[in-house]
PDB file of C-alpha atoms in Angstrom:
ATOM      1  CA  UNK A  70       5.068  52.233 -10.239  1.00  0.00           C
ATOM      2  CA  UNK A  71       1.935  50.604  -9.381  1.00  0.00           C
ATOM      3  CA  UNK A  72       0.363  50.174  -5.912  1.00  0.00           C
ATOM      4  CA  UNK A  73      -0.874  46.863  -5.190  1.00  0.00           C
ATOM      5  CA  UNK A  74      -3.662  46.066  -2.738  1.00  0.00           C
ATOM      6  CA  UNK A  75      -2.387  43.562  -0.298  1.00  0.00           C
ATOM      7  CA  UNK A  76      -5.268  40.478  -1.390  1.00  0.00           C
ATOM      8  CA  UNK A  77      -4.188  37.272  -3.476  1.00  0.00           C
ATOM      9  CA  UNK A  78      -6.778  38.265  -5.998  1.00  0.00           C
ATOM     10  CA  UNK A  79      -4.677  40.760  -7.528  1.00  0.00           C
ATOM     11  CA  UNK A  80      -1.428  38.629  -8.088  1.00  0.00           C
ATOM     12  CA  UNK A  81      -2.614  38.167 -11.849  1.00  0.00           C
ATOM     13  CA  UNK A  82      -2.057  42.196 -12.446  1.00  0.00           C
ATOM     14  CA  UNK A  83       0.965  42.097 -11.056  1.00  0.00           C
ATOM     15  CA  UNK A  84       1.825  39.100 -13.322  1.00  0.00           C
ATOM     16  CA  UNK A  85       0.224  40.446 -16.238  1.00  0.00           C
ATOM     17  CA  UNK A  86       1.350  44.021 -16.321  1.00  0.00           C
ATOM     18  CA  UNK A  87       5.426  42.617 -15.682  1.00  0.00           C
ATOM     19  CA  UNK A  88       4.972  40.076 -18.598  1.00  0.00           C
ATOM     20  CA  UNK A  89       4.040  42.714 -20.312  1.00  0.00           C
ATOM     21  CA  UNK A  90       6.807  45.254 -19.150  1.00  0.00           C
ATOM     22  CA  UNK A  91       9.050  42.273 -19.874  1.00  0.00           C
ATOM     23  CA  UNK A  92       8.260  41.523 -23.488  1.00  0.00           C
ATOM     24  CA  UNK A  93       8.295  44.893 -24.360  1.00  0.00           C
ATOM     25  CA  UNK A  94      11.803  45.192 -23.086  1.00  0.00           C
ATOM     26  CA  UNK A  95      12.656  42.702 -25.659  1.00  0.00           C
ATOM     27  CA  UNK A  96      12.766  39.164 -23.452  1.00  0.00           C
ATOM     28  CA  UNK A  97      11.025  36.083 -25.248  1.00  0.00           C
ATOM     29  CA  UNK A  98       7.542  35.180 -24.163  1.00  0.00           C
ATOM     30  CA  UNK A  99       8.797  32.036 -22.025  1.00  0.00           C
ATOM     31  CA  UNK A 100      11.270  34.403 -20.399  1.00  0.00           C
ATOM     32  CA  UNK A 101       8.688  37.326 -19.897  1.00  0.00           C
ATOM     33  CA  UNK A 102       6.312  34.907 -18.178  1.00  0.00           C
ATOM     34  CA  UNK A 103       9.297  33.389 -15.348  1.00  0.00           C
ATOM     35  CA  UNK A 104      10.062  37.112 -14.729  1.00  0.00           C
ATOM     36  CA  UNK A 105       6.513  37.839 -14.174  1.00  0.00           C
ATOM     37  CA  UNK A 106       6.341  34.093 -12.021  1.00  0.00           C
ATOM     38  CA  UNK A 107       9.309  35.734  -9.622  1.00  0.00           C
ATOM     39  CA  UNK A 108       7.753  38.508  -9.287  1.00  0.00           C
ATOM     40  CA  UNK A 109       4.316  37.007  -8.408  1.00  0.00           C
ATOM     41  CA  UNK A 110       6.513  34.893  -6.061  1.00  0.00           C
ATOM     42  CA  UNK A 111       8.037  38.231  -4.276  1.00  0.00           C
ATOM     43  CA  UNK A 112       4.089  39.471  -4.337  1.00  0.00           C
ATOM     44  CA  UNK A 113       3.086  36.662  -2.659  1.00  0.00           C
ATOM     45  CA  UNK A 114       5.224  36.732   0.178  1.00  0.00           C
ATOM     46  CA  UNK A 115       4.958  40.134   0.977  1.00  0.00           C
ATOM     47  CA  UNK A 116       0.797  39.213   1.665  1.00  0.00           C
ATOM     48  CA  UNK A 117       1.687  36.118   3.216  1.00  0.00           C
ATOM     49  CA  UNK A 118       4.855  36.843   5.606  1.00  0.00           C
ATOM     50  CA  UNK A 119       5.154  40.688   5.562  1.00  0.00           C
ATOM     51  CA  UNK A 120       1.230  41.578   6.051  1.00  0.00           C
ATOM     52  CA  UNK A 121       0.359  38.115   7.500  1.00  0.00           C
ATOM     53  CA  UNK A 122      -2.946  37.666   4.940  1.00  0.00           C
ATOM     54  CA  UNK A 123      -4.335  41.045   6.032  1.00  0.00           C
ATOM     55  CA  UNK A 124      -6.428  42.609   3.293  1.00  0.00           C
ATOM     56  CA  UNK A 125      -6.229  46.507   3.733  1.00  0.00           C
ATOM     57  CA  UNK A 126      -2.556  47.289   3.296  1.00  0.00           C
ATOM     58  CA  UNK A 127      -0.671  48.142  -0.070  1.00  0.00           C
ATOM     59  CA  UNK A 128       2.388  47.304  -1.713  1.00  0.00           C
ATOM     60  CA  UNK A 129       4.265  48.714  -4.647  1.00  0.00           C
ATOM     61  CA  UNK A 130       6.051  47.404  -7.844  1.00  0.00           C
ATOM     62  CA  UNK A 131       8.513  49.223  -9.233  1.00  0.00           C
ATOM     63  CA  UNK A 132       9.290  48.293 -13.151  1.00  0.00           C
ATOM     64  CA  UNK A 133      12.887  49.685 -14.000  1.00  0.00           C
ATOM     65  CA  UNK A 134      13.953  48.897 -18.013  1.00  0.00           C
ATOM     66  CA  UNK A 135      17.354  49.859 -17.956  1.00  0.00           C
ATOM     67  CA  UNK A 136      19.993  49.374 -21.123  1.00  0.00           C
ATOM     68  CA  UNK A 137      21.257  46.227 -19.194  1.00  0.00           C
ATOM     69  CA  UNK A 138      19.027  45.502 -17.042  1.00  0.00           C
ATOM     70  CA  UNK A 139      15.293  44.587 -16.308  1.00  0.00           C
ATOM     71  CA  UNK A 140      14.778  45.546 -12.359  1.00  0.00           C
ATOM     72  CA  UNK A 141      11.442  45.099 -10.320  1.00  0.00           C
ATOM     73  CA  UNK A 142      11.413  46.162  -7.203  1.00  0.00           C
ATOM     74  CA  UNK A 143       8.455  44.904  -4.850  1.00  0.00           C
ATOM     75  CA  UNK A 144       8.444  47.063  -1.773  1.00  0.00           C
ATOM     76  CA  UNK A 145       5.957  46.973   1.459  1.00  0.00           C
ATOM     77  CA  UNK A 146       5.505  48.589   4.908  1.00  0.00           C
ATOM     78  CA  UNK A 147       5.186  45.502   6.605  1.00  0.00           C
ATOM     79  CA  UNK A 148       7.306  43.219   8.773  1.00  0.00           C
ATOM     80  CA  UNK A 149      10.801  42.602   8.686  1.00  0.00           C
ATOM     81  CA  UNK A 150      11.049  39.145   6.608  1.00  0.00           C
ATOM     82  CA  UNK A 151      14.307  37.879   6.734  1.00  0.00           C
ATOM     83  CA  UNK A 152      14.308  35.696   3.675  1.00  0.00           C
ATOM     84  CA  UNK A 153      17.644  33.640   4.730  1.00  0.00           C
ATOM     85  CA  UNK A 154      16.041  32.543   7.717  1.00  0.00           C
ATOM     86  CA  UNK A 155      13.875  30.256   5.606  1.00  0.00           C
ATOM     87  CA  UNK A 156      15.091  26.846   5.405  1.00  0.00           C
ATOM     88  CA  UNK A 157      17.018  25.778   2.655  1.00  0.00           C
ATOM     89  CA  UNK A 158      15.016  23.707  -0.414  1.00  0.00           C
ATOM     90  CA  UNK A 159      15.760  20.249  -0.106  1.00  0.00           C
ATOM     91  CA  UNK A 160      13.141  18.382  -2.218  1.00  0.00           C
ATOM     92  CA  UNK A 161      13.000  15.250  -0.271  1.00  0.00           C
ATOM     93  CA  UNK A 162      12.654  16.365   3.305  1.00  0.00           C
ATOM     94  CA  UNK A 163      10.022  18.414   1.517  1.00  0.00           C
ATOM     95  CA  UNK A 164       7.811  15.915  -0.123  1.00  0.00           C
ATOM     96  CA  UNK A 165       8.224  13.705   3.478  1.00  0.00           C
ATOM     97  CA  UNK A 166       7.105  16.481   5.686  1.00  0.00           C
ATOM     98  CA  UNK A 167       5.265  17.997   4.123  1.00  0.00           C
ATOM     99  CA  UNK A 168       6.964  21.418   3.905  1.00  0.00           C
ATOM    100  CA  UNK A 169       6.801  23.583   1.341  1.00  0.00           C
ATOM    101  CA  UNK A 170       8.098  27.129   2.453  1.00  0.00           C
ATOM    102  CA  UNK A 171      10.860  28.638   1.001  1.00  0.00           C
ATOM    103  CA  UNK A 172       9.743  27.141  -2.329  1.00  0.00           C
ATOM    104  CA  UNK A 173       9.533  30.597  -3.864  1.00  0.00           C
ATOM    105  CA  UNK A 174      12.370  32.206  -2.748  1.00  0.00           C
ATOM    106  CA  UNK A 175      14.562  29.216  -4.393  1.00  0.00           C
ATOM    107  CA  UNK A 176      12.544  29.566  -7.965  1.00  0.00           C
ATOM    108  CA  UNK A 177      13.089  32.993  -7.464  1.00  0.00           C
ATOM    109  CA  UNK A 178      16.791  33.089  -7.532  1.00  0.00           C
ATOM    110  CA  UNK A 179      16.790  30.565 -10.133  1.00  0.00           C
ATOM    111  CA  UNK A 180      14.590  32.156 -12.647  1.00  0.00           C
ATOM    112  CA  UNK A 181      16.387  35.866 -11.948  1.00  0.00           C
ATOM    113  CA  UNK A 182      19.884  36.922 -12.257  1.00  0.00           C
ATOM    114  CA  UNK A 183      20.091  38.245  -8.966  1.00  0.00           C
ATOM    115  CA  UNK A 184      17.702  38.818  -6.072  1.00  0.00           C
ATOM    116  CA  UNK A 185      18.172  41.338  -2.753  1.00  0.00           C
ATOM    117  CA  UNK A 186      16.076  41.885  -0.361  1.00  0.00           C
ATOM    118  CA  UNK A 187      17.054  45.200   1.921  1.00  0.00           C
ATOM    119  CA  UNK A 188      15.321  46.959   5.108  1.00  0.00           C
ATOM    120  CA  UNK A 189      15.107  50.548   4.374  1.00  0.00           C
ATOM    121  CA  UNK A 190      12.910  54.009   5.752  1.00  0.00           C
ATOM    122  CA  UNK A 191      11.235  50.827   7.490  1.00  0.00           C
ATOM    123  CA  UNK A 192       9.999  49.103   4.198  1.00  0.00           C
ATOM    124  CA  UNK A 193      11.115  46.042   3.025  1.00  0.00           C
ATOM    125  CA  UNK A 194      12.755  46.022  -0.550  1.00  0.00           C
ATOM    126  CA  UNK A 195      12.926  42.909  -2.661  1.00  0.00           C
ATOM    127  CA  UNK A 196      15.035  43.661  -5.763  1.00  0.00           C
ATOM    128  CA  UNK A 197      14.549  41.144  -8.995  1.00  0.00           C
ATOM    129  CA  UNK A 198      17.232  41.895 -11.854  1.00  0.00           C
ATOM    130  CA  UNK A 199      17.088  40.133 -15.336  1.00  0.00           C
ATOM    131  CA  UNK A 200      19.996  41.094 -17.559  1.00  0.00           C
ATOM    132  CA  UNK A 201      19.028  41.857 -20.710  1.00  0.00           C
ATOM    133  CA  UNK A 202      21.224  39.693 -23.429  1.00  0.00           C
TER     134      UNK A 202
ATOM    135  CA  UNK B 180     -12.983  35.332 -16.135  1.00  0.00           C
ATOM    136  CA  UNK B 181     -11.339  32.452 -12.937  1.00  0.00           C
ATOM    137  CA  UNK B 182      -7.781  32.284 -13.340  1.00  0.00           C
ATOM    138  CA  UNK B 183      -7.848  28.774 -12.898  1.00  0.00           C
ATOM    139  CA  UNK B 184     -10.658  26.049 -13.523  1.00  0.00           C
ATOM    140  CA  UNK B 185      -9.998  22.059 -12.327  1.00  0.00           C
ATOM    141  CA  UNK B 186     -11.938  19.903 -14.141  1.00  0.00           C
ATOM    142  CA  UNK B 187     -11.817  16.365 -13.168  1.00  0.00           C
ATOM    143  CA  UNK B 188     -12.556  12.699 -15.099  1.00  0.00           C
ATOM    144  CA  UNK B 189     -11.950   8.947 -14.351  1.00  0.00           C
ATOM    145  CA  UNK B 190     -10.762   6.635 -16.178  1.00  0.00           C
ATOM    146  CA  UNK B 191     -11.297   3.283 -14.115  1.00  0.00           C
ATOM    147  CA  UNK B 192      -9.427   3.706 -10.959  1.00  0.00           C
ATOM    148  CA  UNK B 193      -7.719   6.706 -12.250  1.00  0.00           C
ATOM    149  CA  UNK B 194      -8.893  10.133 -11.675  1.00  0.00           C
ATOM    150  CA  UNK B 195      -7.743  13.076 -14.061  1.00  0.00           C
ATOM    151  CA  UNK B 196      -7.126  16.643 -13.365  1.00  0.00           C
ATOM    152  CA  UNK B 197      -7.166  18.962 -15.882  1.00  0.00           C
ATOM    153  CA  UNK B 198      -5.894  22.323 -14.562  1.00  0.00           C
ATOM    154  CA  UNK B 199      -6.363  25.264 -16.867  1.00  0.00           C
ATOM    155  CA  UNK B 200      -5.156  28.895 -16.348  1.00  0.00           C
ATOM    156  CA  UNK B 201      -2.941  29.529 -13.759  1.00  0.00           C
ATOM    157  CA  UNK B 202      -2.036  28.615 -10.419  1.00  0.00           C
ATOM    158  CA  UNK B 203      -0.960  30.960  -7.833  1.00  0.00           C
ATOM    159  CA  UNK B 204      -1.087  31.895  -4.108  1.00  0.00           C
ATOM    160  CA  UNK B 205      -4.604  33.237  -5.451  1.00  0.00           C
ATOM    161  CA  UNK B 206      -6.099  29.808  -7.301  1.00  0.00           C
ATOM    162  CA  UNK B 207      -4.066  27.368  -5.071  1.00  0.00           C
ATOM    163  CA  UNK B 208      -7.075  26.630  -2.726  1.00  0.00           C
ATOM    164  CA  UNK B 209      -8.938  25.299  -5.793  1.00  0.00           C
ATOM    165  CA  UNK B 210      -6.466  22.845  -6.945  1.00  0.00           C
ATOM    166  CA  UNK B 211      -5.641  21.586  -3.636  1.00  0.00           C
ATOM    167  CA  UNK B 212     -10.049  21.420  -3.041  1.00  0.00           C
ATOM    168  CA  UNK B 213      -9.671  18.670  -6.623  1.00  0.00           C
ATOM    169  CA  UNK B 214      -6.489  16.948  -4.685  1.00  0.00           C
ATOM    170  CA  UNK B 215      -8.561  16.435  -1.721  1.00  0.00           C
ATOM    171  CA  UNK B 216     -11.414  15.236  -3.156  1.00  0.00           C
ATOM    172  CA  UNK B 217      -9.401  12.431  -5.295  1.00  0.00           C
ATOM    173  CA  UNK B 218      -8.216  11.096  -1.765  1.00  0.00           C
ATOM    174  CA  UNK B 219     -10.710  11.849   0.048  1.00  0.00           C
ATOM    175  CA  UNK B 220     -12.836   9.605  -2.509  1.00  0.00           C
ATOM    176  CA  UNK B 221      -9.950   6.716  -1.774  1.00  0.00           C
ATOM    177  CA  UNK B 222      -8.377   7.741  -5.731  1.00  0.00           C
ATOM    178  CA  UNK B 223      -4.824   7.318  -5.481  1.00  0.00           C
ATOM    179  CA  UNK B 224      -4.040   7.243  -9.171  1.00  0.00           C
ATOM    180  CA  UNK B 225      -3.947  10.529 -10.230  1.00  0.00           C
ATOM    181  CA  UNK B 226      -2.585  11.985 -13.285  1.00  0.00           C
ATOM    182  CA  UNK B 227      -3.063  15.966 -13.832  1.00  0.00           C
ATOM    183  CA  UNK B 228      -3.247  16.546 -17.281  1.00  0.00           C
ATOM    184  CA  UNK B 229      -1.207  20.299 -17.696  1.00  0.00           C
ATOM    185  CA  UNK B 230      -1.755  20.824 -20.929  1.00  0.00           C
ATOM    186  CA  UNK B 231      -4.029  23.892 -20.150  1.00  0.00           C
ATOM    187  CA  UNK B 232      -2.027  25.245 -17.235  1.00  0.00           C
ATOM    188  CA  UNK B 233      -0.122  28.379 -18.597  1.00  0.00           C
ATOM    189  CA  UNK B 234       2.033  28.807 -15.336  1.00  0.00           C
ATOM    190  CA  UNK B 235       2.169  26.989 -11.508  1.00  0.00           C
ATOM    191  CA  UNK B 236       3.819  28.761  -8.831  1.00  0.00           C
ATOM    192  CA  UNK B 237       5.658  27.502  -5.618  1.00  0.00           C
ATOM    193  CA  UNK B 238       2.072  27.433  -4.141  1.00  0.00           C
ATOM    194  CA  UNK B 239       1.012  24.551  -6.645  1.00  0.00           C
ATOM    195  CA  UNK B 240       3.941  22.570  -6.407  1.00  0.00           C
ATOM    196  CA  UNK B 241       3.481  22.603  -2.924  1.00  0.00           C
ATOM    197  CA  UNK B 242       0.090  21.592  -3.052  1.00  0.00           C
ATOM    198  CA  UNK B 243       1.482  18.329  -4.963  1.00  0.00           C
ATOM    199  CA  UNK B 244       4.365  17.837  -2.885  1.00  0.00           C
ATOM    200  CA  UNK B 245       1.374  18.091   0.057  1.00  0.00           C
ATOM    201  CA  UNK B 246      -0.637  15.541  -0.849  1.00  0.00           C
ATOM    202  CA  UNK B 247       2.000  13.308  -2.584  1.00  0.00           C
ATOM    203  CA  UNK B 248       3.157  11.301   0.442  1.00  0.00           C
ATOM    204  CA  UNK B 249      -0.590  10.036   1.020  1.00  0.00           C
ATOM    205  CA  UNK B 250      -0.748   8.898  -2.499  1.00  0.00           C
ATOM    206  CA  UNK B 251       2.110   6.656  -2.486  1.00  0.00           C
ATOM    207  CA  UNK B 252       1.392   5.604   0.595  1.00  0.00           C
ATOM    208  CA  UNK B 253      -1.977   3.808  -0.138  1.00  0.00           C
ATOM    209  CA  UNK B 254       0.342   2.597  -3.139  1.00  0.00           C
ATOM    210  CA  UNK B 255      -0.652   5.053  -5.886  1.00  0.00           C
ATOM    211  CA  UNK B 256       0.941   7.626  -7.575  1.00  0.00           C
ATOM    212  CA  UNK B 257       0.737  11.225  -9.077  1.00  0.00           C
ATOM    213  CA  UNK B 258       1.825  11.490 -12.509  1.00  0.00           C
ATOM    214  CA  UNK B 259       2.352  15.009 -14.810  1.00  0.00           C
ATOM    215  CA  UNK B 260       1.334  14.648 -18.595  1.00  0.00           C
ATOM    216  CA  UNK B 261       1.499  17.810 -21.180  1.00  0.00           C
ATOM    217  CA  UNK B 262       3.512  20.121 -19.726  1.00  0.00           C
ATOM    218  CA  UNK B 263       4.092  22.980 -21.749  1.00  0.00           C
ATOM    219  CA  UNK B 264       7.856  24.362 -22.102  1.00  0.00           C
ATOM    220  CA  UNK B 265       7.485  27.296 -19.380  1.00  0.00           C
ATOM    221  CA  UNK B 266       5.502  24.410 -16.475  1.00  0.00           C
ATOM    222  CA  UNK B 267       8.405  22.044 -17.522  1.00  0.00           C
ATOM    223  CA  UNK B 268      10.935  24.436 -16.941  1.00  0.00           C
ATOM    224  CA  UNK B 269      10.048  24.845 -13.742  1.00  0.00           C
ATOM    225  CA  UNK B 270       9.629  21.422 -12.434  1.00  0.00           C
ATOM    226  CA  UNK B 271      13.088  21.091 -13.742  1.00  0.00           C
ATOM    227  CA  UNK B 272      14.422  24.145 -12.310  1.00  0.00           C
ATOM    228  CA  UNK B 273      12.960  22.466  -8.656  1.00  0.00           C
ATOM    229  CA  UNK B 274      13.757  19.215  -9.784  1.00  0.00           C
ATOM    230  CA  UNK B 275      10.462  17.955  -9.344  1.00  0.00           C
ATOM    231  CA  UNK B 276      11.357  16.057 -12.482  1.00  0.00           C
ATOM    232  CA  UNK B 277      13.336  13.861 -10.359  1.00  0.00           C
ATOM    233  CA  UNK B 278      10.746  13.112  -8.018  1.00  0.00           C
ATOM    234  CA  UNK B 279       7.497  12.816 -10.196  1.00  0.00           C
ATOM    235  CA  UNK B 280       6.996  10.653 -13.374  1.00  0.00           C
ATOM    236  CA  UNK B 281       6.504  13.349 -16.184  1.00  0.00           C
ATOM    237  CA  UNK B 282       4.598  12.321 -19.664  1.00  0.00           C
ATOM    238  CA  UNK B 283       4.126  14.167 -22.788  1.00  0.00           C
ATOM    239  CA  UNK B 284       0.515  13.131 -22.975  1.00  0.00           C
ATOM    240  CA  UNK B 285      -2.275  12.249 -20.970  1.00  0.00           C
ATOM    241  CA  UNK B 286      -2.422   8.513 -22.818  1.00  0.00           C
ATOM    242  CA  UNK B 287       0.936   7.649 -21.760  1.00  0.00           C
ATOM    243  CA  UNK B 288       0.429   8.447 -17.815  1.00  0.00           C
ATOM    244  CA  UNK B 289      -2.677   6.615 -18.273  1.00  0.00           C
ATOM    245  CA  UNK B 290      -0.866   3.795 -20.092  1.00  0.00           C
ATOM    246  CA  UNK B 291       2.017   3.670 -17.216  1.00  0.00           C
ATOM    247  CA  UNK B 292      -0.272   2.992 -14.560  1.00  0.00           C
ATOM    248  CA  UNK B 293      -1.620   0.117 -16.530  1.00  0.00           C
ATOM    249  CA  UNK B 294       1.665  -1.169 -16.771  1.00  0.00           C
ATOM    250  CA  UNK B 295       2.419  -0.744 -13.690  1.00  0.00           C
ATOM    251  CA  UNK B 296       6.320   0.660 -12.949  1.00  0.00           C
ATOM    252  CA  UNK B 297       7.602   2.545  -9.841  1.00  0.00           C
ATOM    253  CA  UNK B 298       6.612   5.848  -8.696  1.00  0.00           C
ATOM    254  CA  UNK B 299       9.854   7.723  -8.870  1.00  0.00           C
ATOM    255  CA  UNK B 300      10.981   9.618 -12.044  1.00  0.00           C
TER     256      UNK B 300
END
């Protein structure tokens, strides 16, 4: 498990440390590195939705290498972010107003085999699964 | 060592962007600083050369897809050129390869705008 300050600046060890986690549980580079670009994704909205920018706070990864499964679990104390209340993708409303949120979410789901986000003990869980081959 | 440098070159009215590392929620701001500039300079042929970007998160893309409506509209363009397999894969997996012209090298998005051609995919 590693606790994450809640500042940008430290999205590239979370990225680094699950591409790592990811190649050693026997994914392809390529693969390793969109695992580690969801994750970064579910890092990045925690800072930006659940803790609003504010430096100060923490979040945790959680790296579970399973026999099936590769699981990452990104959990925070902040607010409630209900994930399907962000509009859905559609690329050409996007590009004419200019909007670009749910973005992430979307390459999220299509990079991972599954993702789940859950309110729990009043943190917010965002569950990543890869299946292993 | 930056996670993400932007260098930038023209050739005649076309500016180049040459992204290298990787762009995230973190580096964003300094990609969308070099997108600025180009319009704010009145460039509105711009071809970003990814051949040294190892990843680009939703943040980038939505940096492009930011600035993308003010390029067309003073009748340019923003073209993609030498993408590597994992930055391809996820333009396609957005399908931003349906909505940007995508090149395997830098010469060929130059040579497009020379020969003119729409700015869809």
């Amino acid at each position: 498990m590693l606790q994450v300050p809640s500042e940008t600046a430290y999205l590239a060890v979370v990225r680094d440390l699950t591409k790592k986690m990811a190649e050693a549980a026997g994914f392809d580079a390529p693969t390793a590195l969109n695992v580690a670009l969801a994750v970064d994704e579910a890092a990045s909205n925690v800072i930006e939705h659940a803790y609003h920018g504010q430096p100060g706070k923490r979040f945790e990864v959680r790296i579970d290498d399973g026999t099936e499964e590769f699981r990452v679990e990104v959990v925070d104390a902040g607010d409630m972010v209900d994930p399907r209340a962000l509009p859905r993708v559609d690329l050409e409303r996007y590009a004419s107003e200019r909007r670009t949120g749910g973005l992430g979410v979307h390459l999220m789901g299509k990079i991972m085999d599954s993702v789940t986000f859950r309110r729990t003990a009043r943190k917010n869980v965002c569950c990543l699964v890869k299946r292993k081959a | 060592m930056s996670d993400l440098t932007v260098d930038t070159r023209d050739v005649e009215d076309i500016r180049l962007l040459y992204p290298r590392g990787f762009i995230n929620a973190h580096t964003v701001r300094v990609f969308e600083h070099e997108l600025q500039r180009t319009l704010q300079e009145g460039r509105f042929k711009v071809v970003v050369d990814c051949s040294g970007l190892a990843y680009i998160a939703s943040a980038g893309l939505g940096a492009i897809m930011g600035s993308i409506e003010e390029i067309r509209g003073n009748g340019g363009d923003l073209r993609l050129a030498g993408l590597n397999e994992t930055v391809r894969n996820i333009f396609e997996i957005l399908g931003f390869n349906h909505l940007y012209r995508i090149f395997p090298s830098e010469a060929e998005a130059i040579l497009s705008f020379r020969q003119g051609g729409g700015s869809t995919a």
